[in-house]
PDB file of C-alpha atoms in Angstrom:
ATOM      1  CA  MET R   1     -31.079  -4.346  -7.879  1.00  0.00           C
ATOM      2  CA  LEU R   2     -27.749  -6.353  -7.000  1.00  0.00           C
ATOM      3  CA  SER R   3     -24.748  -4.673  -8.041  1.00  0.00           C
ATOM      4  CA  THR R   4     -22.500  -6.763 -10.699  1.00  0.00           C
ATOM      5  CA  HIS R   5     -19.499  -4.510  -9.634  1.00  0.00           C
ATOM      6  CA  PRO R   6     -17.904  -4.776 -13.447  1.00  0.00           C
ATOM      7  CA  ILE R   7     -14.363  -3.563 -12.743  1.00  0.00           C
ATOM      8  CA  VAL R   8     -11.651  -5.883 -10.801  1.00  0.00           C
ATOM      9  CA  ASN R   9      -9.139  -4.050  -9.288  1.00  0.00           C
ATOM     10  CA  ILE R  10      -5.865  -5.395  -8.376  1.00  0.00           C
ATOM     11  CA  SER R  11      -2.514  -4.601  -6.617  1.00  0.00           C
ATOM     12  CA  ALA R  12       0.628  -7.119  -6.376  1.00  0.00           C
ATOM     13  CA  TYR R  13       4.305  -6.483  -6.071  1.00  0.00           C
ATOM     14  CA  LYS R  14       7.452  -8.539  -5.656  1.00  0.00           C
ATOM     15  CA  PHE R  15      10.809  -7.910  -4.498  1.00  0.00           C
ATOM     16  CA  VAL R  16      12.951 -10.062  -7.508  1.00  0.00           C
ATOM     17  CA  THR R  17      16.052  -9.134  -9.433  1.00  0.00           C
ATOM     18  CA  LEU R  18      14.990  -7.882 -13.007  1.00  0.00           C
ATOM     19  CA  ASP R  19      17.875  -7.175 -15.158  1.00  0.00           C
ATOM     20  CA  ASP R  20      15.894  -6.797 -18.451  1.00  0.00           C
ATOM     21  CA  THR R  21      13.186  -4.029 -17.576  1.00  0.00           C
ATOM     22  CA  VAL R  22      13.642  -2.106 -20.705  1.00  0.00           C
ATOM     23  CA  GLU R  23      12.907  -4.982 -22.963  1.00  0.00           C
ATOM     24  CA  MET R  24       9.799  -5.593 -20.592  1.00  0.00           C
ATOM     25  CA  ARG R  25       8.184  -2.453 -20.501  1.00  0.00           C
ATOM     26  CA  PRO R  26       6.756  -2.507 -24.124  1.00  0.00           C
ATOM     27  CA  GLN R  27       5.810  -5.934 -23.676  1.00  0.00           C
ATOM     28  CA  PHE R  28       3.575  -5.406 -20.147  1.00  0.00           C
ATOM     29  CA  LEU R  29       2.318  -1.806 -22.202  1.00  0.00           C
ATOM     30  CA  GLN R  30       1.100  -3.644 -25.136  1.00  0.00           C
ATOM     31  CA  LYS R  31      -0.727  -6.864 -22.861  1.00  0.00           C
ATOM     32  CA  CYS R  32      -2.279  -4.643 -20.588  1.00  0.00           C
ATOM     33  CA  LEU R  33      -3.771  -2.486 -23.884  1.00  0.00           C
ATOM     34  CA  ASP R  34      -4.808  -5.647 -25.644  1.00  0.00           C
ATOM     35  CA  LEU R  35      -6.870  -6.456 -22.868  1.00  0.00           C
ATOM     36  CA  GLY R  36      -7.933  -2.889 -22.166  1.00  0.00           C
ATOM     37  CA  LEU R  37      -6.562  -2.755 -18.976  1.00  0.00           C
ATOM     38  CA  LYS R  38      -6.303   0.644 -16.898  1.00  0.00           C
ATOM     39  CA  GLY R  39      -3.328   1.305 -14.122  1.00  0.00           C
ATOM     40  CA  THR R  40       0.200   1.911 -13.901  1.00  0.00           C
ATOM     41  CA  ILE R  41       3.157  -0.908 -13.330  1.00  0.00           C
ATOM     42  CA  LEU R  42       6.518   0.031 -12.305  1.00  0.00           C
ATOM     43  CA  LEU R  43       9.248  -1.903 -13.162  1.00  0.00           C
ATOM     44  CA  ALA R  44      12.777  -1.212 -11.316  1.00  0.00           C
ATOM     45  CA  PRO R  45      16.179  -3.635 -10.852  1.00  0.00           C
ATOM     46  CA  GLU R  46      14.583  -4.594  -7.891  1.00  0.00           C
ATOM     47  CA  GLY R  47      11.109  -6.074  -8.879  1.00  0.00           C
ATOM     48  CA  ILE R  48       7.501  -5.121  -9.852  1.00  0.00           C
ATOM     49  CA  ASN R  49       4.715  -3.159  -8.447  1.00  0.00           C
ATOM     50  CA  LEU R  50       1.154  -2.856 -10.426  1.00  0.00           C
ATOM     51  CA  PHE R  51      -2.670  -1.636 -10.023  1.00  0.00           C
ATOM     52  CA  LEU R  52      -4.414  -2.787 -12.464  1.00  0.00           C
ATOM     53  CA  SER R  53      -8.206  -2.642 -13.373  1.00  0.00           C
ATOM     54  CA  GLY R  54     -10.372  -4.214 -15.969  1.00  0.00           C
ATOM     55  CA  SER R  55     -13.069  -6.769 -16.470  1.00  0.00           C
ATOM     56  CA  ARG R  56     -12.958 -10.210 -14.541  1.00  0.00           C
ATOM     57  CA  GLU R  57     -11.763 -11.820 -17.870  1.00  0.00           C
ATOM     58  CA  ALA R  58      -9.125  -9.305 -18.733  1.00  0.00           C
ATOM     59  CA  ILE R  59      -7.332  -9.197 -15.424  1.00  0.00           C
ATOM     60  CA  ASP R  60      -7.124 -13.181 -15.463  1.00  0.00           C
ATOM     61  CA  GLY R  61      -6.018 -12.633 -18.586  1.00  0.00           C
ATOM     62  CA  TYR R  62      -2.938 -10.689 -17.463  1.00  0.00           C
ATOM     63  CA  MET R  63      -2.368 -12.539 -14.290  1.00  0.00           C
ATOM     64  CA  ASP R  64      -2.275 -16.233 -16.650  1.00  0.00           C
ATOM     65  CA  TRP R  65       0.407 -14.267 -18.763  1.00  0.00           C
ATOM     66  CA  MET R  66       2.285 -12.463 -16.184  1.00  0.00           C
ATOM     67  CA  HIS R  67       2.765 -16.220 -14.533  1.00  0.00           C
ATOM     68  CA  THR R  68       4.346 -17.440 -17.598  1.00  0.00           C
ATOM     69  CA  ASP R  69       7.598 -15.388 -16.504  1.00  0.00           C
ATOM     70  CA  PRO R  70       9.499 -18.116 -13.827  1.00  0.00           C
ATOM     71  CA  ARG R  71      10.499 -15.019 -11.918  1.00  0.00           C
ATOM     72  CA  LEU R  72       6.922 -13.702 -11.542  1.00  0.00           C
ATOM     73  CA  ALA R  73       4.989 -16.975 -10.881  1.00  0.00           C
ATOM     74  CA  ASP R  74       4.299 -16.747  -7.373  1.00  0.00           C
ATOM     75  CA  ILE R  75       2.281 -13.283  -6.984  1.00  0.00           C
ATOM     76  CA  VAL R  76      -0.686 -13.645  -6.099  1.00  0.00           C
ATOM     77  CA  ALA R  77      -2.728 -10.011  -6.143  1.00  0.00           C
ATOM     78  CA  LYS R  78      -5.037  -8.344  -3.763  1.00  0.00           C
ATOM     79  CA  GLU R  79      -8.575  -7.378  -5.196  1.00  0.00           C
ATOM     80  CA  SER R  80     -11.552  -5.047  -4.562  1.00  0.00           C
ATOM     81  CA  LEU R  81     -14.361  -4.294  -6.880  1.00  0.00           C
ATOM     82  CA  SER R  82     -15.994  -1.224  -8.190  1.00  0.00           C
ATOM     83  CA  GLU R  83     -18.693   0.571 -10.353  1.00  0.00           C
ATOM     84  CA  GLN R  84     -16.202   2.469 -12.466  1.00  0.00           C
ATOM     85  CA  GLN R  85     -12.694   2.227 -13.836  1.00  0.00           C
ATOM     86  CA  PRO R  86     -10.417   4.155 -11.098  1.00  0.00           C
ATOM     87  CA  PHE R  87      -7.806   4.713 -13.738  1.00  0.00           C
ATOM     88  CA  ASN R  88      -7.817   7.257 -16.601  1.00  0.00           C
ATOM     89  CA  ARG R  89      -4.929   5.633 -18.781  1.00  0.00           C
ATOM     90  CA  MET R  90      -2.326   2.757 -18.671  1.00  0.00           C
ATOM     91  CA  LEU R  91       1.027   3.136 -17.817  1.00  0.00           C
ATOM     92  CA  VAL R  92       4.366   1.091 -17.383  1.00  0.00           C
ATOM     93  CA  ARG R  93       6.986   3.114 -16.199  1.00  0.00           C
ATOM     94  CA  LEU R  94      10.896   2.442 -15.410  1.00  0.00           C
ATOM     95  CA  LYS R  95      11.926   2.994 -11.949  1.00  0.00           C
ATOM     96  CA  LYS R  96      15.047   2.826  -9.609  1.00  0.00           C
ATOM     97  CA  GLU R  97      12.915   1.429  -6.882  1.00  0.00           C
ATOM     98  CA  ILE R  98       9.855   0.359  -6.962  1.00  0.00           C
ATOM     99  CA  ILE R  99       9.189   2.026  -3.680  1.00  0.00           C
ATOM    100  CA  THR R 100      11.767   4.577  -3.284  1.00  0.00           C
ATOM    101  CA  MET R 101      13.512   4.600   0.479  1.00  0.00           C
ATOM    102  CA  LYS R 102      16.996   5.672  -0.978  1.00  0.00           C
ATOM    103  CA  HIS R 103      18.641   2.523   0.869  1.00  0.00           C
ATOM    104  CA  PRO R 104      19.616   0.096  -2.019  1.00  0.00           C
ATOM    105  CA  LEU R 105      21.552  -1.976   0.079  1.00  0.00           C
ATOM    106  CA  ILE R 106      18.122  -3.098   1.189  1.00  0.00           C
ATOM    107  CA  GLN R 107      17.311  -6.449  -1.069  1.00  0.00           C
ATOM    108  CA  PRO R 108      14.200  -8.351   0.401  1.00  0.00           C
ATOM    109  CA  GLU R 109      14.610 -10.854  -2.162  1.00  0.00           C
ATOM    110  CA  LEU R 110      17.727 -12.249  -0.547  1.00  0.00           C
ATOM    111  CA  GLY R 111      15.880 -12.462   2.560  1.00  0.00           C
ATOM    112  CA  ARG R 112      12.326 -11.270   3.730  1.00  0.00           C
ATOM    113  CA  ALA R 113      11.648  -9.911   7.207  1.00  0.00           C
ATOM    114  CA  PRO R 114       9.353 -12.188   9.081  1.00  0.00           C
ATOM    115  CA  ALA R 115       5.604 -11.465   8.625  1.00  0.00           C
ATOM    116  CA  VAL R 116       2.827 -12.076  10.490  1.00  0.00           C
ATOM    117  CA  ASN R 117      -0.936 -12.927   8.335  1.00  0.00           C
ATOM    118  CA  ALA R 118      -4.012 -11.511   9.179  1.00  0.00           C
ATOM    119  CA  GLN R 119      -5.231 -13.699  11.348  1.00  0.00           C
ATOM    120  CA  ASP R 120      -2.654 -14.017  13.692  1.00  0.00           C
ATOM    121  CA  LEU R 121      -2.171 -10.409  14.018  1.00  0.00           C
ATOM    122  CA  ARG R 122      -6.012 -10.235  14.981  1.00  0.00           C
ATOM    123  CA  ARG R 123      -5.580 -12.992  17.479  1.00  0.00           C
ATOM    124  CA  TRP R 124      -2.265 -11.024  19.080  1.00  0.00           C
ATOM    125  CA  LEU R 125      -4.363  -7.657  19.440  1.00  0.00           C
ATOM    126  CA  ASP R 126      -7.068  -9.172  20.830  1.00  0.00           C
ATOM    127  CA  GLN R 127      -5.240 -10.858  23.427  1.00  0.00           C
ATOM    128  CA  GLY R 128      -2.385  -7.832  24.005  1.00  0.00           C
ATOM    129  CA  HIS R 129       0.338  -9.621  23.289  1.00  0.00           C
ATOM    130  CA  ASP R 130       2.373 -12.131  20.940  1.00  0.00           C
ATOM    131  CA  ASP R 131       2.316 -15.777  21.162  1.00  0.00           C
ATOM    132  CA  GLU R 132       5.506 -15.325  23.736  1.00  0.00           C
ATOM    133  CA  GLY R 133       3.884 -12.993  25.762  1.00  0.00           C
ATOM    134  CA  LYS R 134       5.433  -9.697  24.537  1.00  0.00           C
ATOM    135  CA  PRO R 135       3.659  -6.094  24.241  1.00  0.00           C
ATOM    136  CA  VAL R 136       2.741  -6.051  20.403  1.00  0.00           C
ATOM    137  CA  VAL R 137       3.206  -2.255  18.783  1.00  0.00           C
ATOM    138  CA  MET R 138       2.180  -1.293  15.474  1.00  0.00           C
ATOM    139  CA  VAL R 139       4.031   1.190  13.395  1.00  0.00           C
ATOM    140  CA  ASP R 140       2.395   2.791   9.880  1.00  0.00           C
ATOM    141  CA  THR R 141       4.899   3.060   7.273  1.00  0.00           C
ATOM    142  CA  ARG R 142       2.547   5.054   5.148  1.00  0.00           C
ATOM    143  CA  ASN R 143       2.684   9.079   4.616  1.00  0.00           C
ATOM    144  CA  ASP R 144       0.919  11.296   7.150  1.00  0.00           C
ATOM    145  CA  PHE R 145      -2.030  12.280   4.986  1.00  0.00           C
ATOM    146  CA  GLU R 146      -3.078   8.497   4.438  1.00  0.00           C
ATOM    147  CA  VAL R 147      -2.700   7.926   8.258  1.00  0.00           C
ATOM    148  CA  ASP R 148      -5.318  10.399   8.941  1.00  0.00           C
ATOM    149  CA  VAL R 149      -7.519   8.590   6.703  1.00  0.00           C
ATOM    150  CA  GLY R 150      -7.591   5.767   8.756  1.00  0.00           C
ATOM    151  CA  THR R 151      -4.999   3.199  10.901  1.00  0.00           C
ATOM    152  CA  PHE R 152      -5.316   0.681  13.515  1.00  0.00           C
ATOM    153  CA  THR R 153      -6.252   1.615  17.122  1.00  0.00           C
ATOM    154  CA  ASN R 154      -3.003   2.967  18.952  1.00  0.00           C
ATOM    155  CA  THR R 155      -0.751   2.554  16.126  1.00  0.00           C
ATOM    156  CA  ILE R 156       2.578   4.673  16.328  1.00  0.00           C
ATOM    157  CA  ASP R 157       2.474   7.650  13.477  1.00  0.00           C
ATOM    158  CA  TYR R 158       5.757   9.253  12.904  1.00  0.00           C
ATOM    159  CA  ARG R 159       3.955  11.831  10.667  1.00  0.00           C
ATOM    160  CA  ILE R 160       6.526  10.670   8.079  1.00  0.00           C
ATOM    161  CA  ARG R 161       5.766  12.804   4.609  1.00  0.00           C
ATOM    162  CA  LYS R 162       7.173  10.645   2.465  1.00  0.00           C
ATOM    163  CA  PHE R 163       8.568   6.689   2.659  1.00  0.00           C
ATOM    164  CA  SER R 164      12.511   8.087   2.241  1.00  0.00           C
ATOM    165  CA  GLU R 165      12.197   9.661   5.702  1.00  0.00           C
ATOM    166  CA  PHE R 166      11.438   6.326   7.217  1.00  0.00           C
ATOM    167  CA  PRO R 167      14.873   4.977   7.848  1.00  0.00           C
ATOM    168  CA  ASP R 168      16.167   8.257   9.911  1.00  0.00           C
ATOM    169  CA  VAL R 169      12.874   8.249  12.187  1.00  0.00           C
ATOM    170  CA  ILE R 170      12.812   4.645  13.181  1.00  0.00           C
ATOM    171  CA  ALA R 171      16.635   4.840  13.686  1.00  0.00           C
ATOM    172  CA  GLN R 172      15.783   7.499  16.748  1.00  0.00           C
ATOM    173  CA  HIS R 173      13.106   5.173  18.139  1.00  0.00           C
ATOM    174  CA  LYS R 174      14.889   1.797  18.258  1.00  0.00           C
ATOM    175  CA  ASP R 175      15.664   1.818  22.226  1.00  0.00           C
ATOM    176  CA  GLU R 176      11.893   2.587  23.054  1.00  0.00           C
ATOM    177  CA  LEU R 177      10.770  -0.568  20.936  1.00  0.00           C
ATOM    178  CA  SER R 178      13.723  -2.700  21.984  1.00  0.00           C
ATOM    179  CA  ASP R 179      11.216  -4.520  24.530  1.00  0.00           C
ATOM    180  CA  LYS R 180       8.296  -4.818  22.106  1.00  0.00           C
ATOM    181  CA  THR R 181       7.012  -6.978  19.191  1.00  0.00           C
ATOM    182  CA  VAL R 182       7.101  -4.657  16.561  1.00  0.00           C
ATOM    183  CA  VAL R 183       4.664  -5.110  13.337  1.00  0.00           C
ATOM    184  CA  THR R 184       5.004  -2.525  10.704  1.00  0.00           C
ATOM    185  CA  PHE R 185       2.151  -2.065   7.954  1.00  0.00           C
ATOM    186  CA  CYS R 186       0.994  -0.230   5.019  1.00  0.00           C
ATOM    187  CA  THR R 187      -1.692  -0.330   2.051  1.00  0.00           C
ATOM    188  CA  GLY R 188      -0.631  -3.368   0.517  1.00  0.00           C
ATOM    189  CA  GLY R 189       2.488  -4.590   1.918  1.00  0.00           C
ATOM    190  CA  ILE R 190       5.297  -3.209  -0.214  1.00  0.00           C
ATOM    191  CA  ARG R 191       6.413  -0.728   2.031  1.00  0.00           C
ATOM    192  CA  CYS R 192       5.906  -2.375   5.335  1.00  0.00           C
ATOM    193  CA  GLU R 193       8.325  -5.563   3.942  1.00  0.00           C
ATOM    194  CA  LYS R 194      11.166  -2.774   3.099  1.00  0.00           C
ATOM    195  CA  ALA R 195      10.617  -1.192   6.349  1.00  0.00           C
ATOM    196  CA  ALA R 196      11.053  -4.597   8.395  1.00  0.00           C
ATOM    197  CA  ILE R 197      13.768  -5.268   6.724  1.00  0.00           C
ATOM    198  CA  TYR R 198      15.548  -1.924   7.277  1.00  0.00           C
ATOM    199  CA  MET R 199      14.947  -2.635  10.911  1.00  0.00           C
ATOM    200  CA  LYS R 200      16.158  -6.050  11.369  1.00  0.00           C
ATOM    201  CA  ASP R 201      18.979  -4.719  10.149  1.00  0.00           C
ATOM    202  CA  LEU R 202      19.552  -2.081  12.447  1.00  0.00           C
ATOM    203  CA  GLY R 203      19.470  -4.637  15.455  1.00  0.00           C
ATOM    204  CA  TYR R 204      15.521  -4.464  15.935  1.00  0.00           C
ATOM    205  CA  LYS R 205      15.212  -7.990  17.630  1.00  0.00           C
ATOM    206  CA  SER R 206      11.313  -8.738  17.121  1.00  0.00           C
ATOM    207  CA  VAL R 207       9.803  -7.200  14.070  1.00  0.00           C
ATOM    208  CA  TYR R 208       7.159  -8.311  11.406  1.00  0.00           C
ATOM    209  CA  GLN R 209       5.472  -7.054   8.420  1.00  0.00           C
ATOM    210  CA  LEU R 210       1.945  -7.275   8.027  1.00  0.00           C
ATOM    211  CA  GLU R 211       1.434  -9.996   5.397  1.00  0.00           C
ATOM    212  CA  GLY R 212      -0.636  -8.317   2.098  1.00  0.00           C
ATOM    213  CA  GLY R 213      -0.890  -4.962   3.911  1.00  0.00           C
ATOM    214  CA  ILE R 214      -3.983  -3.469   5.412  1.00  0.00           C
ATOM    215  CA  LEU R 215      -6.075  -4.502   2.286  1.00  0.00           C
ATOM    216  CA  LYS R 216      -5.142  -8.474   2.891  1.00  0.00           C
ATOM    217  CA  TYR R 217      -5.839  -7.597   6.703  1.00  0.00           C
ATOM    218  CA  PHE R 218      -9.765  -5.859   5.403  1.00  0.00           C
ATOM    219  CA  GLU R 219      -9.989  -9.197   3.126  1.00  0.00           C
ATOM    220  CA  GLU R 220      -9.190 -11.954   5.936  1.00  0.00           C
ATOM    221  CA  VAL R 221     -10.481 -10.361   8.718  1.00  0.00           C
ATOM    222  CA  GLY R 222     -12.402  -7.229   8.324  1.00  0.00           C
ATOM    223  CA  GLY R 223     -11.649  -3.976  10.196  1.00  0.00           C
ATOM    224  CA  ALA R 224     -11.043  -5.700  13.926  1.00  0.00           C
ATOM    225  CA  HIS R 225      -8.854  -3.268  15.981  1.00  0.00           C
ATOM    226  CA  TYR R 226      -8.614  -0.561  12.952  1.00  0.00           C
ATOM    227  CA  ASN R 227     -10.387   3.060  12.814  1.00  0.00           C
ATOM    228  CA  GLY R 228     -11.806   4.604   9.514  1.00  0.00           C
ATOM    229  CA  ASP R 229     -11.143   3.804   5.656  1.00  0.00           C
ATOM    230  CA  CYS R 230      -7.501   3.023   3.685  1.00  0.00           C
ATOM    231  CA  PHE R 231      -6.381   5.494   1.505  1.00  0.00           C
ATOM    232  CA  VAL R 232      -5.668   4.141  -1.552  1.00  0.00           C
ATOM    233  CA  PHE R 233      -3.749   5.804  -5.065  1.00  0.00           C
ATOM    234  CA  ASP R 234      -6.795   5.912  -7.650  1.00  0.00           C
ATOM    235  CA  HIS R 235      -9.825   7.765  -8.184  1.00  0.00           C
ATOM    236  CA  ARG R 236     -11.715   5.907  -5.339  1.00  0.00           C
ATOM    237  CA  THR R 237      -9.445   7.736  -2.567  1.00  0.00           C
ATOM    238  CA  ALA R 238     -10.354   5.547  -0.094  1.00  0.00           C
ATOM    239  CA  LEU R 239     -11.699   1.985   1.122  1.00  0.00           C
ATOM    240  CA  ASN R 240     -13.610   0.958   4.044  1.00  0.00           C
ATOM    241  CA  PRO R 241     -13.159  -2.580   5.652  1.00  0.00           C
ATOM    242  CA  GLN R 242     -15.461  -4.056   3.193  1.00  0.00           C
ATOM    243  CA  LEU R 243     -13.637  -3.245   0.363  1.00  0.00           C
ATOM    244  CA  GLU R 244     -16.169  -0.561  -0.546  1.00  0.00           C
ATOM    245  CA  GLU R 245     -15.555   2.705  -2.070  1.00  0.00           C
ATOM    246  CA  THR R 246     -16.357   5.571   0.573  1.00  0.00           C
ATOM    247  CA  ALA R 247     -17.244   9.152  -0.150  1.00  0.00           C
ATOM    248  CA  THR R 248     -14.044  10.024   1.339  1.00  0.00           C
ATOM    249  CA  ARG R 249     -12.473  12.500  -1.799  1.00  0.00           C
ATOM    250  CA  GLN R 250      -9.021  13.875  -2.730  1.00  0.00           C
ATOM    251  CA  CYS R 251      -8.352  17.283  -3.298  1.00  0.00           C
ATOM    252  CA  PHE R 252      -6.961  18.062  -7.146  1.00  0.00           C
ATOM    253  CA  ALA R 253      -5.629  21.230  -6.328  1.00  0.00           C
ATOM    254  CA  CYS R 254      -3.861  20.553  -3.044  1.00  0.00           C
ATOM    255  CA  ARG R 255      -4.060  16.821  -2.719  1.00  0.00           C
ATOM    256  CA  ALA R 256      -5.428  17.130   0.679  1.00  0.00           C
ATOM    257  CA  VAL R 257      -8.133  14.129   1.555  1.00  0.00           C
ATOM    258  CA  VAL R 258     -11.559  15.966   2.126  1.00  0.00           C
ATOM    259  CA  THR R 259     -13.517  14.099   4.522  1.00  0.00           C
ATOM    260  CA  PRO R 260     -17.449  13.821   3.676  1.00  0.00           C
ATOM    261  CA  ARG R 261     -17.962  16.825   6.343  1.00  0.00           C
ATOM    262  CA  GLU R 262     -15.303  18.795   4.757  1.00  0.00           C
ATOM    263  CA  GLN R 263     -16.981  18.472   1.333  1.00  0.00           C
ATOM    264  CA  LEU R 264     -19.981  20.337   2.662  1.00  0.00           C
ATOM    265  CA  SER R 265     -18.460  23.499   3.462  1.00  0.00           C
ATOM    266  CA  PRO R 266     -18.422  26.125   0.545  1.00  0.00           C
ATOM    267  CA  LEU R 267     -14.785  26.365  -0.130  1.00  0.00           C
ATOM    268  CA  TYR R 268     -15.138  22.935  -0.882  1.00  0.00           C
ATOM    269  CA  VAL R 269     -15.504  22.910  -5.123  1.00  0.00           C
ATOM    270  CA  GLU R 270     -14.947  19.521  -6.717  1.00  0.00           C
ATOM    271  CA  GLY R 271     -11.870  19.284  -8.957  1.00  0.00           C
ATOM    272  CA  LYS R 272     -10.817  22.718  -8.151  1.00  0.00           C
ATOM    273  CA  SER R 273     -10.579  23.381  -4.280  1.00  0.00           C
ATOM    274  CA  CYS R 274     -11.343  22.651  -0.703  1.00  0.00           C
ATOM    275  CA  PRO R 275     -10.788  23.839   2.583  1.00  0.00           C
ATOM    276  CA  HIS R 276      -7.373  22.388   2.776  1.00  0.00           C
ATOM    277  CA  CYS R 277      -6.150  25.053  -0.152  1.00  0.00           C
ATOM    278  CA  ALA R 278      -7.907  28.094   2.241  1.00  0.00           C
ATOM    279  CA  LYS R 279      -5.780  26.939   4.931  1.00  0.00           C
ATOM    280  CA  VAL R 280      -2.601  26.883   2.793  1.00  0.00           C
ATOM    281  CA  ALA R 281      -3.498  30.216   1.058  1.00  0.00           C
ATOM    282  CA  GLU R 282      -4.157  31.832   4.794  1.00  0.00           C
ATOM    283  CA  ALA R 283      -0.715  30.447   5.995  1.00  0.00           C
ATOM    284  CA  ALA R 284       1.373  31.968   2.816  1.00  0.00           C
TER     285      ALA R 284
END
């Protein structure tokens, strides 16, 4: 019997000046509650970032409603399907930044860094260089535990624990990347957009962001040049290149990613503990 995939999951963001987030918050929350949606919407002076799940009709209704605001009319969401609702509740939160970098002078709406789409990136990786013949280097802007679930082949991973560490780390490696074309990437595009703008401000000559992030890449070209799955911040934990939920889980206690093999350990008790918890306890 074919699955009907009753739940539509979307993620989207836009860097745009929002000077009325306090007024927007109750409106967005009520609209989502009326539609029966669950997830999280972040509102900040620099823009909006959202992760929502619900029926096809409800998601379309929300997008149509949001697009009536001229500032948000061009937002296009990335979609995936699931059998179950991956969120427990509906939250609309006010934040200083929709993705914390602690560099408020970066204002993406005043000028985005150049972007490369999924098809062109795959072609560059296939041929081993960009269209000008320069070697292409992939730089992962995600946290270390996300990278461990999956990333592009031969990617540069600086083992950052949070995105606010990225500016200092990438500044230290400018010289060694100066003769290469650098492509920053992340889950859905928001972190790599800020990262690419910051690198451009630092003086990187050839830097691009992956348009739409890993999830858009999966949607358009599949898993070419990518190893593993993509970590997502909801109950699904990880999606494969077919945008399907995998057996990977996140430990409720220590938040570590637990692979299917690690779930076979007697130390893994769903919702309570995992082998990583034991390692932390031993180190203490």
